[in-house]
C-alpha cells in the first residue's frame, strides 16, 4: 500500500505544471546603437534579473560583445499585475536607470527612467524562448 501511495504521489508531482513567472525566459532587445542582444531573465533572490546571453550586429550576425554576461535588468520586483520595478543598465552609455518593466504574452516593455520616474525611454522586446 505504501508503495502505491508513493507511486501516485510521484505521478501527481510530475503531472503538476511548473508555474514560471511570465518574465522568465529569453528576450530579444531592440536594435540600440547598431546592435541587439538576447537577454535571459531569471529569478535572482526575491526579484528577477536579466543577463545578456548573446549579442548580434544590427543585421543579425552574432558577435562576441564585451557586454555578454552582464546584467542589464537588475532586481526587478513583481508588482503582481504584470508590472515590475527595479533598475536597468544601458550598455551604450554605461548608466543605470530606474527600471520599469511589463509583460503581456510574448511582449516585454522595458523602461529606463530619470527624474524620479517622470522621464522614461522604452524598448519593446520579444520572447525568443
GROMACS .gro file of C-alpha atoms in nm:
model
  129
    1UNK     CA    1   0.000   0.000   0.000
    2UNK     CA    2   0.282   0.240   0.090
    3UNK     CA    3   0.443   0.171  -0.248
    4UNK     CA    4   0.119   0.252  -0.432
    5UNK     CA    5   0.079   0.582  -0.245
    6UNK     CA    6   0.440   0.673  -0.320
    7UNK     CA    7   0.388   0.597  -0.689
    8UNK     CA    8   0.065   0.801  -0.703
    9UNK     CA    9   0.233   1.094  -0.525
   10UNK     CA   10   0.521   1.085  -0.773
   11UNK     CA   11   0.280   1.078  -1.069
   12UNK     CA   12   0.091   1.379  -0.935
   13UNK     CA   13   0.414   1.570  -0.878
   14UNK     CA   14   0.527   1.501  -1.235
   15UNK     CA   15   0.188   1.595  -1.379
   16UNK     CA   16   0.175   1.928  -1.197
   17UNK     CA   17   0.287   2.204  -1.433
   18UNK     CA   18   0.565   2.437  -1.328
   19UNK     CA   19   0.440   2.792  -1.288
   20UNK     CA   20   0.718   3.021  -1.405
   21UNK     CA   21   0.686   3.396  -1.383
   22UNK     CA   22   0.582   3.550  -1.720
   23UNK     CA   23   0.906   3.750  -1.733
   24UNK     CA   24   1.127   3.440  -1.717
   25UNK     CA   25   1.282   3.337  -2.046
   26UNK     CA   26   1.500   3.466  -2.327
   27UNK     CA   27   1.408   3.802  -2.482
   28UNK     CA   28   1.540   3.985  -2.789
   29UNK     CA   29   1.608   4.354  -2.740
   30UNK     CA   30   1.551   4.625  -2.996
   31UNK     CA   31   1.848   4.742  -3.200
   32UNK     CA   32   2.029   5.008  -2.996
   33UNK     CA   33   2.344   5.176  -3.126
   34UNK     CA   34   2.367   4.927  -3.413
   35UNK     CA   35   2.337   4.605  -3.212
   36UNK     CA   36   2.084   4.391  -3.028
   37UNK     CA   37   2.103   4.114  -2.772
   38UNK     CA   38   1.931   3.813  -2.625
   39UNK     CA   39   1.866   3.868  -2.256
   40UNK     CA   40   1.796   3.577  -2.023
   41UNK     CA   41   1.561   3.676  -1.741
   42UNK     CA   42   1.561   3.451  -1.435
   43UNK     CA   43   1.500   3.475  -1.060
   44UNK     CA   44   1.772   3.644  -0.855
   45UNK     CA   45   1.693   3.641  -0.487
   46UNK     CA   46   1.337   3.770  -0.443
   47UNK     CA   47   1.343   3.955  -0.775
   48UNK     CA   48   1.423   3.898  -1.145
   49UNK     CA   49   1.742   3.983  -1.330
   50UNK     CA   50   1.827   3.979  -1.698
   51UNK     CA   51   2.173   3.887  -1.823
   52UNK     CA   52   2.297   3.948  -2.177
   53UNK     CA   53   2.344   3.596  -2.313
   54UNK     CA   54   2.408   3.657  -2.686
   55UNK     CA   55   2.489   3.968  -2.891
   56UNK     CA   56   2.425   4.049  -3.256
   57UNK     CA   57   2.509   4.324  -3.502
   58UNK     CA   58   2.204   4.506  -3.638
   59UNK     CA   59   2.194   4.278  -3.943
   60UNK     CA   60   2.174   3.966  -3.728
   61UNK     CA   61   2.536   3.846  -3.734
   62UNK     CA   62   2.632   3.716  -3.391
   63UNK     CA   63   2.945   3.862  -3.236
   64UNK     CA   64   3.129   3.846  -2.906
   65UNK     CA   65   3.046   4.169  -2.724
   66UNK     CA   66   3.226   4.274  -2.406
   67UNK     CA   67   2.875   4.306  -2.255
   68UNK     CA   68   2.793   3.935  -2.270
   69UNK     CA   69   2.734   3.803  -1.922
   70UNK     CA   70   2.650   4.143  -1.776
   71UNK     CA   71   2.321   4.222  -1.603
   72UNK     CA   72   2.101   4.463  -1.795
   73UNK     CA   73   1.781   4.408  -1.592
   74UNK     CA   74   1.858   4.442  -1.223
   75UNK     CA   75   1.647   4.338  -0.924
   76UNK     CA   76   1.304   4.373  -1.090
   77UNK     CA   77   1.038   4.305  -0.828
   78UNK     CA   78   0.698   4.187  -0.948
   79UNK     CA   79   0.403   4.405  -0.852
   80UNK     CA   80   0.155   4.121  -0.911
   81UNK     CA   81  -0.019   4.282  -1.209
   82UNK     CA   82   0.233   4.201  -1.484
   83UNK     CA   83   0.448   4.503  -1.398
   84UNK     CA   84   0.786   4.514  -1.229
   85UNK     CA   85   1.012   4.777  -1.075
   86UNK     CA   86   1.388   4.775  -1.034
   87UNK     CA   87   1.686   4.903  -1.232
   88UNK     CA   88   1.800   4.896  -1.595
   89UNK     CA   89   2.156   4.928  -1.725
   90UNK     CA   90   2.214   5.074  -2.072
   91UNK     CA   91   2.541   4.939  -2.214
   92UNK     CA   92   2.591   5.213  -2.474
   93UNK     CA   93   2.638   5.484  -2.210
   94UNK     CA   94   2.716   5.264  -1.906
   95UNK     CA   95   2.440   5.425  -1.700
   96UNK     CA   96   2.190   5.262  -1.465
   97UNK     CA   97   1.834   5.395  -1.456
   98UNK     CA   98   1.518   5.347  -1.254
   99UNK     CA   99   1.363   5.047  -1.427
  100UNK     CA  100   1.006   4.963  -1.508
  101UNK     CA  101   0.902   4.652  -1.692
  102UNK     CA  102   0.574   4.496  -1.803
  103UNK     CA  103   0.496   4.166  -1.971
  104UNK     CA  104   0.197   4.083  -2.190
  105UNK     CA  105   0.221   3.742  -2.355
  106UNK     CA  106   0.535   3.735  -2.571
  107UNK     CA  107   0.596   4.110  -2.547
  108UNK     CA  108   0.802   4.282  -2.280
  109UNK     CA  109   0.825   4.658  -2.241
  110UNK     CA  110   1.131   4.782  -2.058
  111UNK     CA  111   1.168   5.145  -1.948
  112UNK     CA  112   1.469   5.329  -1.815
  113UNK     CA  113   1.367   5.641  -1.625
  114UNK     CA  114   1.520   5.952  -1.467
  115UNK     CA  115   1.378   6.238  -1.258
  116UNK     CA  116   1.210   6.001  -1.015
  117UNK     CA  117   1.050   5.803  -1.296
  118UNK     CA  118   0.892   6.101  -1.473
  119UNK     CA  119   1.101   6.084  -1.791
  120UNK     CA  120   1.139   5.740  -1.946
  121UNK     CA  121   1.276   5.586  -2.264
  122UNK     CA  122   1.131   5.248  -2.359
  123UNK     CA  123   1.215   4.942  -2.564
  124UNK     CA  124   0.983   4.663  -2.673
  125UNK     CA  125   1.136   4.316  -2.653
  126UNK     CA  126   1.003   3.992  -2.799
  127UNK     CA  127   1.025   3.647  -2.645
  128UNK     CA  128   1.276   3.417  -2.812
  129UNK     CA  129   1.221   3.123  -2.577
   0.00000   0.00000   0.00000
